[in-house]
């Protein structure tokens, strides 16, 4: 994990300082341990030396219901990561489909039952969204354009429950903000905590999220709405432009626990 070529706004700030790999590894191991302590089965992909962004497994695919869809990566630096997912699925004799037309990355896909919100970003284009809709004929796929300086939709919008969602208003046009406000009560995240990935929390059970301790305002706002916030230090990993949600790709979700 190293910033060799800055490919997002966060990396531009840290490219000279770069990443303390040992510290990042310790933080990642702690994150995995927290998930396992909360009865989550964690499957780890084999790391490959040539992929500096491989820790962000969210982007290589998405599992919706019983369908695994492999991404078509939107940045040259990250192309090839999805092939390791395909190899793992092949070893497990699992069926998958791949986005064939356009580009789409998992960080731009937000799932809520039969609703699928997809960010139009620097990594995901309209052709990729159309391809996703064709693979999901029974789902309502809605495009949500975001400003190009923001990496993925899940960096500026993230669903916490059927009722609440986090949002950074500065990344969206008014019409997208209003559309999302009709579906969720929106908890607004301020610019400083958006930069430290305050939106990119990970929901691990109903009413329970993993969040960065430094994002005090976001954490308080979630607690005020009744959420249990589990704080895990991820400060070294977010230097590369992603946080807890970015570092996970759920394969099975249960709404009964």
mmCIF file of C-alpha atoms in Angstrom:
data_model
loop_
_atom_site.group_PDB
_atom_site.id
_atom_site.type_symbol
_atom_site.label_atom_id
_atom_site.label_comp_id
_atom_site.label_asym_id
_atom_site.label_seq_id
_atom_site.Cartn_x
_atom_site.Cartn_y
_atom_site.Cartn_z
ATOM 1 C CA UNK A 1 0.000 0.000 0.000
ATOM 2 C CA UNK A 2 1.773 3.078 -1.289
ATOM 3 C CA UNK A 3 0.806 6.299 -3.054
ATOM 4 C CA UNK A 4 2.930 6.239 -6.218
ATOM 5 C CA UNK A 5 0.577 8.330 -8.354
ATOM 6 C CA UNK A 6 -2.128 10.375 -6.624
ATOM 7 C CA UNK A 7 -5.465 9.294 -8.090
ATOM 8 C CA UNK A 8 -7.843 11.135 -5.763
ATOM 9 C CA UNK A 9 -8.008 14.354 -3.754
ATOM 10 C CA UNK A 10 -7.084 12.695 -0.442
ATOM 11 C CA UNK A 11 -3.955 11.122 -1.876
ATOM 12 C CA UNK A 12 -2.838 14.502 -3.218
ATOM 13 C CA UNK A 13 -2.597 15.773 0.360
ATOM 14 C CA UNK A 14 -0.599 12.772 1.588
ATOM 15 C CA UNK A 15 1.537 11.901 -1.439
ATOM 16 C CA UNK A 16 4.711 13.402 0.088
ATOM 17 C CA UNK A 17 4.101 12.037 3.584
ATOM 18 C CA UNK A 18 2.852 8.750 2.112
ATOM 19 C CA UNK A 19 1.649 5.782 4.153
ATOM 20 C CA UNK A 20 3.247 3.997 7.102
ATOM 21 C CA UNK A 21 2.597 0.477 5.850
ATOM 22 C CA UNK A 22 3.213 -1.258 9.188
ATOM 23 C CA UNK A 23 0.772 1.084 10.936
ATOM 24 C CA UNK A 24 -1.791 0.630 8.167
ATOM 25 C CA UNK A 25 -1.490 -3.153 8.511
ATOM 26 C CA UNK A 26 -2.013 -2.970 12.276
ATOM 27 C CA UNK A 27 -5.111 -0.833 11.797
ATOM 28 C CA UNK A 28 -6.496 -3.171 9.153
ATOM 29 C CA UNK A 29 -5.915 -6.232 11.354
ATOM 30 C CA UNK A 30 -7.742 -4.477 14.214
ATOM 31 C CA UNK A 31 -10.659 -3.694 11.892
ATOM 32 C CA UNK A 32 -10.890 -7.341 10.802
ATOM 33 C CA UNK A 33 -10.740 -8.463 14.433
ATOM 34 C CA UNK A 34 -13.608 -6.121 15.362
ATOM 35 C CA UNK A 35 -15.758 -7.579 12.581
ATOM 36 C CA UNK A 36 -15.000 -11.150 13.630
ATOM 37 C CA UNK A 37 -15.774 -10.267 17.252
ATOM 38 C CA UNK A 38 -19.213 -9.218 16.011
ATOM 39 C CA UNK A 39 -19.839 -12.610 14.386
ATOM 40 C CA UNK A 40 -18.990 -11.563 10.837
ATOM 41 C CA UNK A 41 -17.233 -14.155 8.695
ATOM 42 C CA UNK A 42 -14.308 -12.415 6.994
ATOM 43 C CA UNK A 43 -12.796 -13.844 3.819
ATOM 44 C CA UNK A 44 -9.470 -12.290 2.881
ATOM 45 C CA UNK A 45 -8.188 -12.150 -0.681
ATOM 46 C CA UNK A 46 -4.533 -12.902 -1.320
ATOM 47 C CA UNK A 47 -2.619 -9.602 -1.610
ATOM 48 C CA UNK A 48 -0.754 -8.913 -4.850
ATOM 49 C CA UNK A 49 2.333 -6.709 -4.813
ATOM 50 C CA UNK A 50 1.424 -4.794 -7.973
ATOM 51 C CA UNK A 51 -1.931 -3.479 -6.685
ATOM 52 C CA UNK A 52 -1.401 -0.543 -4.311
ATOM 53 C CA UNK A 53 -5.156 0.034 -3.912
ATOM 54 C CA UNK A 54 -6.162 -3.592 -3.387
ATOM 55 C CA UNK A 55 -7.205 -2.983 0.231
ATOM 56 C CA UNK A 56 -10.330 -1.271 -1.139
ATOM 57 C CA UNK A 57 -12.187 -4.461 -2.027
ATOM 58 C CA UNK A 58 -15.568 -2.715 -2.243
ATOM 59 C CA UNK A 59 -14.767 -1.531 -5.761
ATOM 60 C CA UNK A 60 -14.069 -4.854 -7.465
ATOM 61 C CA UNK A 61 -17.658 -6.065 -7.432
ATOM 62 C CA UNK A 62 -21.015 -6.163 -5.728
ATOM 63 C CA UNK A 63 -23.277 -8.920 -4.431
ATOM 64 C CA UNK A 64 -27.001 -8.180 -4.818
ATOM 65 C CA UNK A 65 -29.381 -10.887 -3.606
ATOM 66 C CA UNK A 66 -27.810 -14.107 -4.966
ATOM 67 C CA UNK A 67 -26.022 -12.425 -7.869
ATOM 68 C CA UNK A 68 -22.323 -11.572 -7.850
ATOM 69 C CA UNK A 69 -21.428 -8.860 -10.361
ATOM 70 C CA UNK A 70 -17.764 -8.164 -11.105
ATOM 71 C CA UNK A 71 -16.820 -4.564 -11.833
ATOM 72 C CA UNK A 72 -15.204 -3.080 -14.898
ATOM 73 C CA UNK A 73 -12.695 -0.778 -13.202
ATOM 74 C CA UNK A 74 -12.648 2.887 -14.156
ATOM 75 C CA UNK A 75 -9.001 3.650 -13.368
ATOM 76 C CA UNK A 76 -6.019 2.029 -15.073
ATOM 77 C CA UNK A 77 -4.078 1.730 -11.799
ATOM 78 C CA UNK A 78 -6.783 -0.540 -10.392
ATOM 79 C CA UNK A 79 -7.441 -2.729 -13.405
ATOM 80 C CA UNK A 80 -6.542 -6.329 -12.656
ATOM 81 C CA UNK A 81 -7.778 -6.346 -9.061
ATOM 82 C CA UNK A 82 -11.141 -7.678 -10.201
ATOM 83 C CA UNK A 83 -9.403 -10.648 -11.874
ATOM 84 C CA UNK A 84 -8.277 -11.865 -8.436
ATOM 85 C CA UNK A 85 -11.934 -11.832 -7.356
ATOM 86 C CA UNK A 86 -12.849 -13.866 -10.431
ATOM 87 C CA UNK A 87 -10.120 -16.401 -9.581
ATOM 88 C CA UNK A 88 -11.469 -16.742 -6.023
ATOM 89 C CA UNK A 89 -15.035 -17.174 -7.259
ATOM 90 C CA UNK A 90 -13.811 -19.762 -9.757
ATOM 91 C CA UNK A 91 -12.074 -21.716 -6.981
ATOM 92 C CA UNK A 92 -15.307 -21.684 -4.965
ATOM 93 C CA UNK A 93 -17.324 -22.814 -8.005
ATOM 94 C CA UNK A 94 -19.393 -19.659 -7.678
ATOM 95 C CA UNK A 95 -21.330 -18.140 -10.560
ATOM 96 C CA UNK A 96 -20.792 -14.501 -11.419
ATOM 97 C CA UNK A 97 -21.505 -12.005 -14.160
ATOM 98 C CA UNK A 98 -19.301 -9.145 -15.282
ATOM 99 C CA UNK A 99 -20.063 -5.605 -16.386
ATOM 100 C CA UNK A 100 -19.196 -5.716 -20.092
ATOM 101 C CA UNK A 101 -20.058 -2.228 -21.303
ATOM 102 C CA UNK A 102 -18.927 0.998 -19.696
ATOM 103 C CA UNK A 103 -17.168 1.298 -16.346
ATOM 104 C CA UNK A 104 -18.523 0.823 -12.866
ATOM 105 C CA UNK A 105 -16.904 0.425 -9.433
ATOM 106 C CA UNK A 106 -18.521 -0.957 -6.297
ATOM 107 C CA UNK A 107 -17.945 2.207 -4.280
ATOM 108 C CA UNK A 108 -20.522 3.891 -6.498
ATOM 109 C CA UNK A 109 -23.192 1.271 -5.735
ATOM 110 C CA UNK A 110 -25.436 1.700 -2.677
ATOM 111 C CA UNK A 111 -28.001 -1.044 -2.077
ATOM 112 C CA UNK A 112 -31.299 -0.721 -0.198
ATOM 113 C CA UNK A 113 -33.528 -3.757 -0.762
ATOM 114 C CA UNK A 114 -34.801 -3.445 -4.357
ATOM 115 C CA UNK A 115 -33.389 0.070 -4.726
ATOM 116 C CA UNK A 116 -29.895 0.473 -6.142
ATOM 117 C CA UNK A 117 -28.371 3.960 -6.093
ATOM 118 C CA UNK A 118 -25.409 4.311 -8.466
ATOM 119 C CA UNK A 119 -23.041 7.257 -8.525
ATOM 120 C CA UNK A 120 -22.021 8.751 -11.847
ATOM 121 C CA UNK A 121 -18.431 9.646 -11.042
ATOM 122 C CA UNK A 122 -14.939 9.751 -12.464
ATOM 123 C CA UNK A 123 -14.933 5.922 -12.120
ATOM 124 C CA UNK A 124 -18.503 5.008 -13.118
ATOM 125 C CA UNK A 125 -20.220 6.170 -16.295
ATOM 126 C CA UNK A 126 -23.772 6.050 -17.630
ATOM 127 C CA UNK A 127 -23.006 3.087 -19.871
ATOM 128 C CA UNK A 128 -21.870 1.111 -16.823
ATOM 129 C CA UNK A 129 -25.073 2.010 -14.978
ATOM 130 C CA UNK A 130 -27.121 0.803 -17.951
ATOM 131 C CA UNK A 131 -25.206 -2.485 -17.945
ATOM 132 C CA UNK A 132 -25.947 -2.906 -14.236
ATOM 133 C CA UNK A 133 -29.661 -2.269 -14.814
ATOM 134 C CA UNK A 134 -29.707 -4.959 -17.507
ATOM 135 C CA UNK A 135 -28.251 -7.452 -15.016
ATOM 136 C CA UNK A 136 -30.819 -6.415 -12.367
ATOM 137 C CA UNK A 137 -34.201 -6.317 -14.158
ATOM 138 C CA UNK A 138 -36.120 -6.645 -10.882
ATOM 139 C CA UNK A 139 -34.377 -3.750 -9.157
ATOM 140 C CA UNK A 140 -34.876 -0.016 -9.403
ATOM 141 C CA UNK A 141 -31.463 1.322 -10.474
ATOM 142 C CA UNK A 142 -31.169 5.106 -10.074
ATOM 143 C CA UNK A 143 -28.180 7.163 -11.206
ATOM 144 C CA UNK A 144 -26.882 9.805 -8.792
ATOM 145 C CA UNK A 145 -24.331 12.139 -10.426
ATOM 146 C CA UNK A 146 -21.690 13.528 -8.060
ATOM 147 C CA UNK A 147 -19.061 16.210 -8.576
ATOM 148 C CA UNK A 148 -15.982 14.782 -10.258
ATOM 149 C CA UNK A 149 -13.567 15.674 -7.454
ATOM 150 C CA UNK A 150 -15.265 13.142 -5.171
ATOM 151 C CA UNK A 151 -14.114 9.583 -5.658
ATOM 152 C CA UNK A 152 -17.227 7.441 -5.217
ATOM 153 C CA UNK A 153 -20.844 7.828 -4.163
ATOM 154 C CA UNK A 154 -20.123 6.107 -0.830
ATOM 155 C CA UNK A 155 -17.699 8.909 0.033
ATOM 156 C CA UNK A 156 -20.587 11.405 0.004
ATOM 157 C CA UNK A 157 -23.733 9.300 0.598
ATOM 158 C CA UNK A 158 -24.201 6.196 2.733
ATOM 159 C CA UNK A 159 -27.345 4.463 3.997
ATOM 160 C CA UNK A 160 -27.443 3.671 7.719
ATOM 161 C CA UNK A 161 -30.916 2.113 7.900
ATOM 162 C CA UNK A 162 -34.253 2.145 6.131
ATOM 163 C CA UNK A 163 -34.820 5.519 7.784
ATOM 164 C CA UNK A 164 -31.458 7.336 7.962
ATOM 165 C CA UNK A 165 -28.553 8.105 5.641
ATOM 166 C CA UNK A 166 -25.369 10.154 5.833
ATOM 167 C CA UNK A 167 -24.766 12.780 3.170
ATOM 168 C CA UNK A 168 -22.276 15.467 2.223
ATOM 169 C CA UNK A 169 -24.473 18.026 0.410
ATOM 170 C CA UNK A 170 -21.581 19.806 -1.286
ATOM 171 C CA UNK A 171 -20.970 16.870 -3.635
ATOM 172 C CA UNK A 172 -24.455 16.744 -5.162
ATOM 173 C CA UNK A 173 -26.768 18.938 -7.154
ATOM 174 C CA UNK A 174 -29.944 20.124 -5.460
ATOM 175 C CA UNK A 175 -32.156 17.758 -7.451
ATOM 176 C CA UNK A 176 -30.184 14.687 -6.344
ATOM 177 C CA UNK A 177 -30.187 15.891 -2.750
ATOM 178 C CA UNK A 178 -33.968 16.349 -2.828
ATOM 179 C CA UNK A 179 -34.513 12.939 -4.422
ATOM 180 C CA UNK A 180 -32.523 11.233 -1.656
ATOM 181 C CA UNK A 181 -34.276 13.306 1.011
ATOM 182 C CA UNK A 182 -37.600 11.820 -0.117
ATOM 183 C CA UNK A 183 -36.324 8.322 0.744
ATOM 184 C CA UNK A 184 -34.280 8.981 3.923
ATOM 185 C CA UNK A 185 -33.827 11.358 6.802
ATOM 186 C CA UNK A 186 -30.455 12.816 5.873
ATOM 187 C CA UNK A 187 -27.708 13.390 8.452
ATOM 188 C CA UNK A 188 -25.455 16.032 6.937
ATOM 189 C CA UNK A 189 -21.677 15.659 7.211
ATOM 190 C CA UNK A 190 -19.504 18.763 7.241
ATOM 191 C CA UNK A 191 -16.640 19.276 4.794
ATOM 192 C CA UNK A 192 -13.792 18.573 7.238
ATOM 193 C CA UNK A 193 -15.256 15.227 8.241
ATOM 194 C CA UNK A 194 -16.121 14.335 4.662
ATOM 195 C CA UNK A 195 -12.410 14.670 3.909
ATOM 196 C CA UNK A 196 -11.638 12.222 6.736
ATOM 197 C CA UNK A 197 -14.180 9.771 5.293
ATOM 198 C CA UNK A 198 -16.920 10.529 7.815
ATOM 199 C CA UNK A 199 -19.563 9.310 5.370
ATOM 200 C CA UNK A 200 -17.764 6.015 4.688
ATOM 201 C CA UNK A 201 -18.835 4.159 7.827
ATOM 202 C CA UNK A 202 -19.652 0.438 7.735
ATOM 203 C CA UNK A 203 -23.009 -0.874 8.919
ATOM 204 C CA UNK A 204 -22.440 -4.341 10.420
ATOM 205 C CA UNK A 205 -25.886 -4.960 11.927
ATOM 206 C CA UNK A 206 -29.136 -3.025 12.303
ATOM 207 C CA UNK A 207 -28.350 0.072 14.353
ATOM 208 C CA UNK A 208 -24.623 -0.720 14.603
ATOM 209 C CA UNK A 209 -21.845 0.997 12.615
ATOM 210 C CA UNK A 210 -18.052 1.149 12.569
ATOM 211 C CA UNK A 211 -16.671 4.685 12.360
ATOM 212 C CA UNK A 212 -13.464 6.657 12.756
ATOM 213 C CA UNK A 213 -12.969 8.149 16.270
ATOM 214 C CA UNK A 214 -11.642 11.399 14.774
ATOM 215 C CA UNK A 215 -15.016 12.122 13.154
ATOM 216 C CA UNK A 216 -16.593 13.289 16.406
ATOM 217 C CA UNK A 217 -19.469 15.286 14.893
ATOM 218 C CA UNK A 218 -20.631 12.433 12.662
ATOM 219 C CA UNK A 219 -20.386 9.946 15.519
ATOM 220 C CA UNK A 220 -22.391 12.168 17.855
ATOM 221 C CA UNK A 221 -25.058 12.725 15.206
ATOM 222 C CA UNK A 222 -25.424 8.972 14.675
ATOM 223 C CA UNK A 223 -25.551 8.277 18.420
ATOM 224 C CA UNK A 224 -28.193 10.975 18.810
ATOM 225 C CA UNK A 225 -30.329 8.996 16.330
ATOM 226 C CA UNK A 226 -29.900 5.827 18.400
ATOM 227 C CA UNK A 227 -27.052 4.114 16.562
ATOM 228 C CA UNK A 228 -24.328 2.167 18.346
ATOM 229 C CA UNK A 229 -21.035 3.562 17.035
ATOM 230 C CA UNK A 230 -17.963 1.345 17.287
ATOM 231 C CA UNK A 231 -14.856 3.498 16.919
ATOM 232 C CA UNK A 232 -11.824 2.004 15.171
ATOM 233 C CA UNK A 233 -8.686 3.959 14.264
ATOM 234 C CA UNK A 234 -8.225 3.827 10.485
ATOM 235 C CA UNK A 235 -6.310 7.087 10.134
ATOM 236 C CA UNK A 236 -3.408 5.626 8.142
ATOM 237 C CA UNK A 237 -5.542 3.789 5.608
ATOM 238 C CA UNK A 238 -7.791 6.774 4.870
ATOM 239 C CA UNK A 239 -4.714 8.606 3.554
ATOM 240 C CA UNK A 240 -5.259 6.608 0.374
ATOM 241 C CA UNK A 241 -8.829 7.866 0.005
ATOM 242 C CA UNK A 242 -11.051 5.175 1.490
ATOM 243 C CA UNK A 243 -12.313 3.904 4.820
ATOM 244 C CA UNK A 244 -14.323 1.065 6.358
ATOM 245 C CA UNK A 245 -16.969 0.644 3.687
ATOM 246 C CA UNK A 246 -14.344 0.848 0.959
ATOM 247 C CA UNK A 247 -12.361 -1.987 2.565
ATOM 248 C CA UNK A 248 -15.206 -4.523 2.544
ATOM 249 C CA UNK A 249 -17.275 -6.264 -0.114
ATOM 250 C CA UNK A 250 -20.269 -7.987 1.525
ATOM 251 C CA UNK A 251 -21.208 -11.349 0.016
ATOM 252 C CA UNK A 252 -24.164 -12.152 2.253
ATOM 253 C CA UNK A 253 -26.354 -9.816 4.244
ATOM 254 C CA UNK A 254 -28.987 -10.711 6.841
ATOM 255 C CA UNK A 255 -31.835 -8.385 7.791
ATOM 256 C CA UNK A 256 -32.999 -10.701 10.555
ATOM 257 C CA UNK A 257 -30.277 -9.982 13.130
#
